[in-house]
CSV table of N, CA, C and O in Angstrom, one decimal:
chain,number,residue,atom,x,y,z
A,1,UNK,N,105.3,84.5,113.0
A,1,UNK,CA,106.5,84.9,113.8
A,1,UNK,C,107.0,83.8,114.8
A,1,UNK,O,108.1,83.4,114.8
A,2,UNK,N,106.0,83.2,115.5
A,2,UNK,CA,106.3,82.2,116.5
A,2,UNK,C,106.8,80.9,115.8
A,2,UNK,O,107.6,80.1,116.2
A,3,UNK,N,106.1,80.7,114.6
A,3,UNK,CA,106.5,79.5,113.8
A,3,UNK,C,107.9,79.6,113.3
A,3,UNK,O,108.6,78.6,113.4
A,4,UNK,N,108.4,80.7,112.9
A,4,UNK,CA,109.8,80.9,112.5
A,4,UNK,C,110.7,80.7,113.6
A,4,UNK,O,111.7,80.0,113.5
A,5,UNK,N,110.4,81.2,114.8
A,5,UNK,CA,111.3,80.9,116.0
A,5,UNK,C,111.3,79.5,116.3
A,5,UNK,O,112.3,78.9,116.6
A,6,UNK,N,110.1,78.8,116.3
A,6,UNK,CA,110.1,77.4,116.6
A,6,UNK,C,110.9,76.6,115.6
A,6,UNK,O,111.6,75.6,115.9
A,7,UNK,N,110.8,77.0,114.3
A,7,UNK,CA,111.6,76.3,113.3
A,7,UNK,C,113.1,76.4,113.5
A,7,UNK,O,113.9,75.5,113.4
A,8,UNK,N,113.5,77.6,113.9
A,8,UNK,CA,115.0,77.8,114.2
A,8,UNK,C,115.4,77.0,115.4
A,8,UNK,O,116.4,76.4,115.4
A,9,UNK,N,114.6,77.0,116.4
A,9,UNK,CA,114.9,76.2,117.6
A,9,UNK,C,114.9,74.8,117.3
A,9,UNK,O,115.8,74.0,117.8
A,10,UNK,N,114.1,74.3,116.5
A,10,UNK,CA,114.0,72.9,116.1
A,10,UNK,C,115.3,72.5,115.3
A,10,UNK,O,115.9,71.5,115.6
A,11,UNK,N,115.7,73.4,114.4
A,11,UNK,CA,117.0,73.1,113.7
A,11,UNK,C,118.2,73.1,114.6
A,11,UNK,O,119.1,72.3,114.5
A,12,UNK,N,118.2,74.1,115.6
A,12,UNK,CA,119.3,74.1,116.5
A,12,UNK,C,119.3,72.8,117.4
A,12,UNK,O,120.4,72.2,117.6
A,13,UNK,N,118.2,72.4,117.8
A,13,UNK,CA,118.1,71.2,118.6
A,13,UNK,C,118.5,70.0,117.8
A,13,UNK,O,119.2,69.1,118.3
A,14,UNK,N,118.1,69.9,116.5
A,14,UNK,CA,118.6,68.8,115.7
A,14,UNK,C,120.1,68.8,115.5
A,14,UNK,O,120.7,67.7,115.6
A,15,UNK,N,120.7,69.9,115.4
A,15,UNK,CA,122.1,70.0,115.2
A,15,UNK,C,122.8,69.6,116.5
A,15,UNK,O,123.8,68.8,116.5
A,16,UNK,N,122.3,70.0,117.6
A,16,UNK,CA,122.9,69.6,118.9
A,16,UNK,C,122.8,68.1,119.1
A,16,UNK,O,123.7,67.5,119.6
A,17,UNK,N,121.6,67.6,118.8
A,17,UNK,CA,121.4,66.2,118.9
A,17,UNK,C,122.4,65.4,118.1
A,17,UNK,O,122.9,64.3,118.5
A,18,UNK,N,122.6,65.9,116.9
A,18,UNK,CA,123.5,65.2,116.0
A,18,UNK,C,124.9,65.2,116.5
A,18,UNK,O,125.6,64.2,116.5
A,19,UNK,N,125.4,66.4,117.0
A,19,UNK,CA,126.7,66.5,117.6
A,19,UNK,C,126.9,65.6,118.8
A,19,UNK,O,127.9,65.0,119.0
A,20,UNK,N,125.9,65.6,119.6
A,20,UNK,CA,125.9,64.8,120.9
A,20,UNK,C,126.0,63.3,120.6
A,20,UNK,O,126.7,62.5,121.2
A,21,UNK,N,125.2,62.8,119.6
A,21,UNK,CA,125.1,61.4,119.3
A,21,UNK,C,126.3,60.9,118.5
A,21,UNK,O,126.5,59.7,118.4
A,22,UNK,N,127.0,61.8,117.8
A,22,UNK,CA,128.1,61.3,116.9
A,22,UNK,C,129.2,60.5,117.7
A,22,UNK,O,129.5,59.4,117.2
A,23,UNK,N,129.7,60.9,118.8
A,23,UNK,CA,130.7,60.1,119.5
A,23,UNK,C,130.2,58.7,119.9
A,23,UNK,O,130.9,57.7,119.8
A,24,UNK,N,128.9,58.6,120.3
A,24,UNK,CA,128.3,57.4,120.7
A,24,UNK,C,128.1,56.5,119.5
A,24,UNK,O,128.3,55.2,119.6
A,25,UNK,N,127.8,57.0,118.3
A,25,UNK,CA,127.7,56.2,117.1
A,25,UNK,C,129.0,55.7,116.7
A,25,UNK,O,129.2,54.5,116.3
A,26,UNK,N,130.1,56.5,116.9
A,26,UNK,CA,131.4,56.1,116.5
A,26,UNK,C,131.8,54.9,117.5
A,26,UNK,O,132.4,53.9,117.0
A,27,UNK,N,131.6,55.1,118.7
A,27,UNK,CA,131.9,54.0,119.7
A,27,UNK,C,131.1,52.7,119.4
A,27,UNK,O,131.7,51.6,119.4
A,28,UNK,N,129.9,52.8,119.1
A,28,UNK,CA,129.1,51.7,118.7
A,28,UNK,C,129.6,51.0,117.5
A,28,UNK,O,129.8,49.7,117.4
A,29,UNK,N,130.0,51.7,116.5
A,29,UNK,CA,130.6,51.2,115.3
A,29,UNK,C,131.9,50.5,115.6
A,29,UNK,O,132.2,49.4,115.1
A,30,UNK,N,132.7,51.1,116.4
A,30,UNK,CA,134.0,50.6,116.8
A,30,UNK,C,133.8,49.2,117.5
A,30,UNK,O,134.5,48.3,117.2
A,31,UNK,N,132.9,49.2,118.5
A,31,UNK,CA,132.7,48.0,119.2
A,31,UNK,C,132.1,46.9,118.4
A,31,UNK,O,132.3,45.7,118.6
A,32,UNK,N,131.2,47.3,117.5
A,32,UNK,CA,130.5,46.2,116.7
A,32,UNK,C,131.6,45.6,115.7
A,32,UNK,O,131.6,44.4,115.5
A,33,UNK,N,132.5,46.5,115.2
A,33,UNK,CA,133.6,45.9,114.4
A,33,UNK,C,134.5,45.0,115.2
A,33,UNK,O,135.0,44.0,114.7
A,34,UNK,N,134.8,45.4,116.4
A,34,UNK,CA,135.7,44.6,117.2
A,34,UNK,C,135.1,43.3,117.6
A,34,UNK,O,135.7,42.2,117.6
A,35,UNK,N,133.8,43.2,117.8
A,35,UNK,CA,133.1,42.0,118.2
A,35,UNK,C,133.0,41.1,116.9
A,35,UNK,O,133.1,39.9,117.0
A,36,UNK,N,132.9,41.7,115.8
A,36,UNK,CA,132.8,40.9,114.5
A,36,UNK,C,134.1,40.3,114.2
A,36,UNK,O,134.2,39.2,113.7
A,37,UNK,N,135.2,41.1,114.4
A,37,UNK,CA,136.5,40.5,114.0
A,37,UNK,C,137.0,39.4,115.0
A,37,UNK,O,137.8,38.6,114.6
A,38,UNK,N,136.4,39.3,116.2
A,38,UNK,CA,136.7,38.2,117.1
A,38,UNK,C,136.2,36.9,116.7
A,38,UNK,O,136.8,35.9,117.0
A,39,UNK,N,135.1,36.9,115.9
A,39,UNK,CA,134.6,35.6,115.4
A,39,UNK,C,135.2,35.2,114.1
A,39,UNK,O,135.8,36.0,113.4
A,40,UNK,N,135.1,33.8,113.9
A,40,UNK,CA,135.6,33.4,112.6
A,40,UNK,C,134.7,33.8,111.5
A,40,UNK,O,133.5,33.7,111.7
A,41,UNK,N,135.2,34.2,110.4
A,41,UNK,CA,134.3,34.6,109.3
A,41,UNK,C,133.6,33.4,108.7
A,41,UNK,O,134.2,32.3,108.6
A,42,UNK,N,132.4,33.6,108.4
A,42,UNK,CA,131.6,32.5,107.7
A,42,UNK,C,131.9,32.5,106.3
A,42,UNK,O,131.8,33.5,105.6
A,43,UNK,N,132.3,31.4,105.8
A,43,UNK,CA,132.6,31.3,104.3
A,43,UNK,C,131.6,30.4,103.7
A,43,UNK,O,131.2,29.4,104.2
A,44,UNK,N,131.2,30.9,102.5
A,44,UNK,CA,130.2,30.1,101.8
A,44,UNK,C,130.9,29.1,101.0
A,44,UNK,O,132.0,29.3,100.5
A,45,UNK,N,130.3,28.0,100.8
A,45,UNK,CA,130.9,26.9,100.0
A,45,UNK,C,130.7,27.2,98.5
A,45,UNK,O,129.6,27.5,98.1
A,46,UNK,N,131.7,26.9,97.8
A,46,UNK,CA,131.6,27.1,96.3
A,46,UNK,C,131.6,25.7,95.8
A,46,UNK,O,132.3,24.8,96.1
A,47,UNK,N,130.6,25.5,94.9
A,47,UNK,CA,130.5,24.2,94.2
A,47,UNK,C,131.1,24.2,92.9
A,47,UNK,O,131.1,25.1,92.1
């Protein structure tokens, strides 16, 4: 009985954590893309 309740609470906690971290992940991706575009792209030499 308690194990089932614990499993449900764990799943709810995981879902809340996912929802809370999504905006921060999006911001991190946005800023990492912005910092990457500011630099000159490295081009490999073709022989």
